[in-house]
Amino acid sequence: MTMIVKWLGHSCFHILGENGRSILMDPFNEDEVGYPMPKMDVDIVTISHDHLDHNNVDAAGEGPDVIFGPGEYTSYDMILRGIESYHDEKKGKIRGENTIFCFELDGVRVCHLGDLGHVLSKAQIAEIGPVDLLFIPVGGRFTIDATNAEKVMKQLQPKVTVPMHYRTKALAFELGPVDDFLKGKVGVTAQEKLQMTGKDLSGECRVVLLSCPAAEGQVNR
């Protein structure tokens, strides 16, 4: 059995560990985003910031551990670290603060950047540490765009990078397309889920594009 990662649209991911541990990251309010947010029961939900397209705790089921804000947290024998960052390039003066979440599951070091709005400082890079699996916003307008996403990816040098927070057919507001970030990257095709094993942590770094039928308007409301 391997760790399984699914993209539920926008910046929301569901991670299922080998031992059944389940984590939901940045679940969205479907009225805000424009397509359905699945309801599920998970152990842990992380919220990068208190905006409606990232903070739908109710989608996580009954009684999950809710992780919100900077700091170190222990949940289900896991240590999760929230790292202070900003939603814009002016230290939060425009859109507020953002929390980057890092944790290790099944030997995979995961980093979700939330709505990061700037390239990282040296202190933030050091605090994040080594990254195996990176979730990064690429659509611009409210976050870093494709150009700065490329810079952040080079700063962190993850083994696997998954883009998020970009324009889709069903999205209710305008963002840049993922194509801008994918330019020059060879062999990237959309896949339903990402299965992480030890072999994924060796070799060259790669970009994985995850698919979400709801985000492309392919499911009935």
Tab-separated table of C-alpha atoms in Angstrom:
chain	number	residue	atom	x	y	z
A	1	MET	CA	0.000	0.000	0.000
A	2	THR	CA	1.175	3.529	-0.744
A	3	MET	CA	0.268	7.052	0.248
A	4	ILE	CA	-2.520	8.333	-2.020
A	5	VAL	CA	-3.036	11.998	-2.907
A	6	LYS	CA	-6.150	13.350	-4.624
A	7	TRP	CA	-6.883	16.888	-5.768
A	8	LEU	CA	-10.427	17.979	-4.934
A	9	GLY	CA	-10.035	21.264	-6.790
A	10	HIS	CA	-8.588	24.732	-6.156
A	11	SER	CA	-6.100	24.320	-3.261
A	12	CYS	CA	-7.800	21.346	-1.633
A	13	PHE	CA	-6.084	17.962	-1.360
A	14	HIS	CA	-6.959	14.743	0.406
A	15	ILE	CA	-4.029	12.612	1.563
A	16	LEU	CA	-4.520	9.038	2.720
A	17	GLY	CA	-1.601	7.363	4.472
A	18	GLU	CA	-0.652	3.692	4.487
A	19	ASN	CA	-2.056	3.281	7.998
A	20	GLY	CA	-5.359	4.914	7.085
A	21	ARG	CA	-4.456	8.335	8.437
A	22	SER	CA	-6.354	10.947	6.418
A	23	ILE	CA	-5.629	14.654	6.011
A	24	LEU	CA	-7.696	17.291	4.223
A	25	MET	CA	-5.979	20.525	3.239
A	26	ASP	CA	-7.738	23.839	2.483
A	27	PRO	CA	-11.298	22.594	1.802
A	28	PHE	CA	-13.354	25.225	-0.012
A	29	ASN	CA	-16.882	26.591	0.178
A	30	GLU	CA	-18.499	25.428	-3.046
A	31	ASP	CA	-20.649	28.580	-3.390
A	32	GLU	CA	-17.444	30.611	-3.403
A	33	VAL	CA	-15.461	28.406	-5.790
A	34	GLY	CA	-18.275	27.350	-8.097
A	35	TYR	CA	-18.351	23.553	-7.959
A	36	PRO	CA	-19.009	20.830	-5.364
A	37	MET	CA	-16.755	20.199	-2.401
A	38	PRO	CA	-17.032	16.506	-1.409
A	39	LYS	CA	-18.039	15.789	2.179
A	40	MET	CA	-15.816	13.294	3.976
A	41	ASP	CA	-14.613	12.145	7.382
A	42	VAL	CA	-10.917	12.766	8.002
A	43	ASP	CA	-8.576	12.815	10.973
A	44	ILE	CA	-6.920	16.179	10.376
A	45	VAL	CA	-7.843	19.315	8.432
A	46	THR	CA	-5.389	22.155	7.807
A	47	ILE	CA	-6.514	25.693	6.967
A	48	SER	CA	-3.928	28.039	5.489
A	49	HIS	CA	-6.031	31.180	5.995
A	50	ASP	CA	-9.577	32.255	6.789
A	51	HIS	CA	-10.967	32.888	3.295
A	52	LEU	CA	-14.063	31.094	2.018
A	53	ASP	CA	-12.200	29.264	-0.755
A	54	HIS	CA	-9.890	27.649	1.833
A	55	ASN	CA	-11.651	27.376	5.208
A	56	ASN	CA	-14.621	24.994	4.897
A	57	VAL	CA	-13.961	22.917	8.017
A	58	ASP	CA	-17.474	21.440	7.848
A	59	ALA	CA	-16.441	19.460	4.759
A	60	ALA	CA	-14.009	17.465	6.933
A	61	GLY	CA	-16.711	15.555	8.806
A	62	GLU	CA	-17.318	15.040	12.507
A	63	GLY	CA	-14.620	16.050	14.952
A	64	PRO	CA	-11.362	16.257	12.990
A	65	ASP	CA	-8.345	17.963	14.513
A	66	VAL	CA	-8.361	21.446	12.973
A	67	ILE	CA	-4.906	22.936	12.431
A	68	PHE	CA	-4.899	26.683	11.839
A	69	GLY	CA	-2.164	29.306	12.123
A	70	PRO	CA	1.607	29.266	12.690
A	71	GLY	CA	3.103	26.980	15.309
A	72	GLU	CA	3.880	23.337	15.992
A	73	TYR	CA	1.029	20.890	16.487
A	74	THR	CA	0.831	17.212	17.427
A	75	SER	CA	-2.107	15.246	16.059
A	76	TYR	CA	-2.503	11.466	15.738
A	77	ASP	CA	1.195	11.039	16.554
A	78	MET	CA	2.091	13.394	13.711
A	79	ILE	CA	3.913	16.696	14.058
A	80	LEU	CA	2.599	19.464	11.821
A	81	ARG	CA	4.341	22.810	11.504
A	82	GLY	CA	2.629	26.023	10.487
A	83	ILE	CA	5.011	28.612	9.076
A	84	GLU	CA	4.104	32.281	8.921
A	85	SER	CA	3.899	33.828	5.465
A	86	TYR	CA	1.741	36.322	3.580
A	87	HIS	CA	-1.022	36.407	1.000
A	88	ASP	CA	0.681	39.249	-0.887
A	89	GLU	CA	4.056	40.884	-1.470
A	90	LYS	CA	3.455	43.604	1.136
A	91	LYS	CA	3.561	41.433	4.247
A	92	GLY	CA	-0.178	40.920	4.392
A	93	LYS	CA	-1.230	44.569	4.066
A	94	ILE	CA	-3.405	43.739	1.038
A	95	ARG	CA	-4.816	40.239	1.646
A	96	GLY	CA	-3.623	39.243	5.089
A	97	GLU	CA	-1.524	36.415	6.440
A	98	ASN	CA	-1.058	32.876	5.144
A	99	THR	CA	0.224	29.733	6.833
A	100	ILE	CA	2.466	27.208	5.099
A	101	PHE	CA	1.954	23.713	6.492
A	102	CYS	CA	4.654	21.028	6.616
A	103	PHE	CA	4.487	17.494	7.954
A	104	GLU	CA	5.833	14.013	7.312
A	105	LEU	CA	3.616	11.058	6.467
A	106	ASP	CA	4.857	7.600	5.448
A	107	GLY	CA	8.363	8.996	5.156
A	108	VAL	CA	7.240	11.688	2.687
A	109	ARG	CA	7.893	15.303	3.684
A	110	VAL	CA	4.869	17.311	2.565
A	111	CYS	CA	4.590	21.088	2.151
A	112	HIS	CA	1.357	22.949	1.273
A	113	LEU	CA	1.991	26.616	0.530
A	114	GLY	CA	-1.613	27.806	0.847
A	115	ASP	CA	-2.203	31.170	-0.841
A	116	LEU	CA	1.434	32.201	-0.798
A	117	GLY	CA	1.798	35.667	-2.305
A	118	HIS	CA	5.582	36.110	-2.426
A	119	VAL	CA	8.850	34.299	-2.968
A	120	LEU	CA	10.290	32.819	0.193
A	121	SER	CA	12.839	34.408	2.497
A	122	LYS	CA	15.958	32.542	3.566
A	123	ALA	CA	14.456	32.156	7.037
A	124	GLN	CA	11.279	30.618	5.634
A	125	ILE	CA	13.242	28.222	3.434
A	126	ALA	CA	15.245	27.087	6.451
A	127	GLU	CA	12.100	26.686	8.557
A	128	ILE	CA	10.378	24.622	5.849
A	129	GLY	CA	13.406	22.376	5.422
A	130	PRO	CA	13.640	19.498	2.917
A	131	VAL	CA	10.502	18.889	0.836
A	132	ASP	CA	9.512	15.736	-1.022
A	133	LEU	CA	5.970	16.713	-2.073
A	134	LEU	CA	5.096	20.364	-2.721
A	135	PHE	CA	1.649	21.847	-3.361
A	136	ILE	CA	2.147	25.266	-4.954
A	137	PRO	CA	-0.234	28.001	-6.215
A	138	VAL	CA	0.496	29.053	-9.791
A	139	GLY	CA	-2.491	31.095	-11.026
A	140	GLY	CA	-1.452	34.583	-9.956
A	141	ARG	CA	-3.803	37.481	-9.218
A	142	PHE	CA	-4.296	36.528	-5.548
A	143	THR	CA	-1.115	34.428	-5.133
A	144	ILE	CA	2.246	33.975	-6.784
A	145	ASP	CA	2.015	33.539	-10.543
A	146	ALA	CA	3.706	30.944	-12.735
A	147	THR	CA	6.991	32.881	-12.848
A	148	ASN	CA	7.287	33.243	-9.084
A	149	ALA	CA	6.025	29.692	-8.566
A	150	GLU	CA	8.995	28.537	-10.612
A	151	LYS	CA	11.273	30.581	-8.352
A	152	VAL	CA	9.763	29.105	-5.187
A	153	MET	CA	10.027	25.596	-6.591
A	154	LYS	CA	13.725	26.177	-7.216
A	155	GLN	CA	14.103	27.554	-3.695
A	156	LEU	CA	12.651	24.398	-2.128
A	157	GLN	CA	13.771	21.793	-4.711
A	158	PRO	CA	11.017	19.252	-3.983
A	159	LYS	CA	11.060	15.782	-5.487
A	160	VAL	CA	7.454	16.128	-6.677
A	161	THR	CA	5.591	19.381	-7.336
A	162	VAL	CA	1.816	19.581	-7.756
A	163	PRO	CA	0.364	22.895	-9.025
A	164	MET	CA	-2.867	24.285	-7.552
A	165	HIS	CA	-4.981	27.463	-7.390
A	166	TYR	CA	-5.301	28.101	-11.128
A	167	ARG	CA	-8.070	28.638	-13.671
A	168	THR	CA	-10.429	25.749	-14.425
A	169	LYS	CA	-13.629	25.621	-16.480
A	170	ALA	CA	-15.898	25.602	-13.437
A	171	LEU	CA	-14.027	28.109	-11.263
A	172	ALA	CA	-16.221	31.050	-10.277
A	173	PHE	CA	-13.464	33.686	-10.512
A	174	GLU	CA	-10.548	34.469	-12.775
A	175	LEU	CA	-7.034	33.080	-12.311
A	176	GLY	CA	-4.184	32.361	-14.675
A	177	PRO	CA	-4.068	28.945	-16.379
A	178	VAL	CA	-1.806	26.107	-15.276
A	179	ASP	CA	-0.344	26.041	-18.808
A	180	ASP	CA	1.865	29.032	-17.992
A	181	PHE	CA	3.546	27.032	-15.220
A	182	LEU	CA	3.822	23.881	-17.334
A	183	LYS	CA	5.662	25.568	-20.238
A	184	GLY	CA	8.940	23.776	-20.940
A	185	LYS	CA	8.111	20.848	-18.663
A	186	VAL	CA	8.164	17.602	-20.621
A	187	GLY	CA	5.913	14.594	-20.114
A	188	VAL	CA	3.370	16.182	-17.755
A	189	THR	CA	-0.104	14.692	-18.226
A	190	ALA	CA	-3.101	14.889	-15.920
A	191	GLN	CA	-3.680	11.899	-13.661
A	192	GLU	CA	-6.505	11.003	-11.300
A	193	LYS	CA	-4.352	10.476	-8.224
A	194	LEU	CA	-0.756	10.451	-7.052
A	195	GLN	CA	0.578	7.359	-5.341
A	196	MET	CA	3.778	8.049	-3.440
A	197	THR	CA	6.326	5.335	-2.726
A	198	GLY	CA	9.995	5.357	-1.796
A	199	LYS	CA	11.066	5.298	-5.437
A	200	ASP	CA	9.376	8.667	-5.981
A	201	LEU	CA	11.916	10.246	-3.636
A	202	SER	CA	14.895	9.407	-5.816
A	203	GLY	CA	15.905	10.564	-9.248
A	204	GLU	CA	15.090	13.861	-10.929
A	205	CYS	CA	12.499	16.282	-9.613
A	206	ARG	CA	9.200	16.144	-11.486
A	207	VAL	CA	5.893	17.976	-11.830
A	208	VAL	CA	2.634	16.047	-11.442
A	209	LEU	CA	-0.650	17.475	-12.711
A	210	LEU	CA	-3.682	16.081	-10.909
A	211	SER	CA	-7.156	16.068	-12.459
A	212	CYS	CA	-10.471	16.974	-10.865
A	213	PRO	CA	-13.626	16.389	-12.952
A	214	ALA	CA	-15.697	18.779	-10.812
A	215	ALA	CA	-13.227	21.603	-11.417
A	216	GLU	CA	-13.640	21.058	-15.154
A	217	GLY	CA	-17.436	21.059	-14.913
A	218	GLN	CA	-17.715	17.347	-15.672
A	219	VAL	CA	-20.073	16.391	-12.841
A	220	ASN	CA	-23.691	17.258	-12.184
A	221	ARG	CA	-24.447	19.663	-9.365
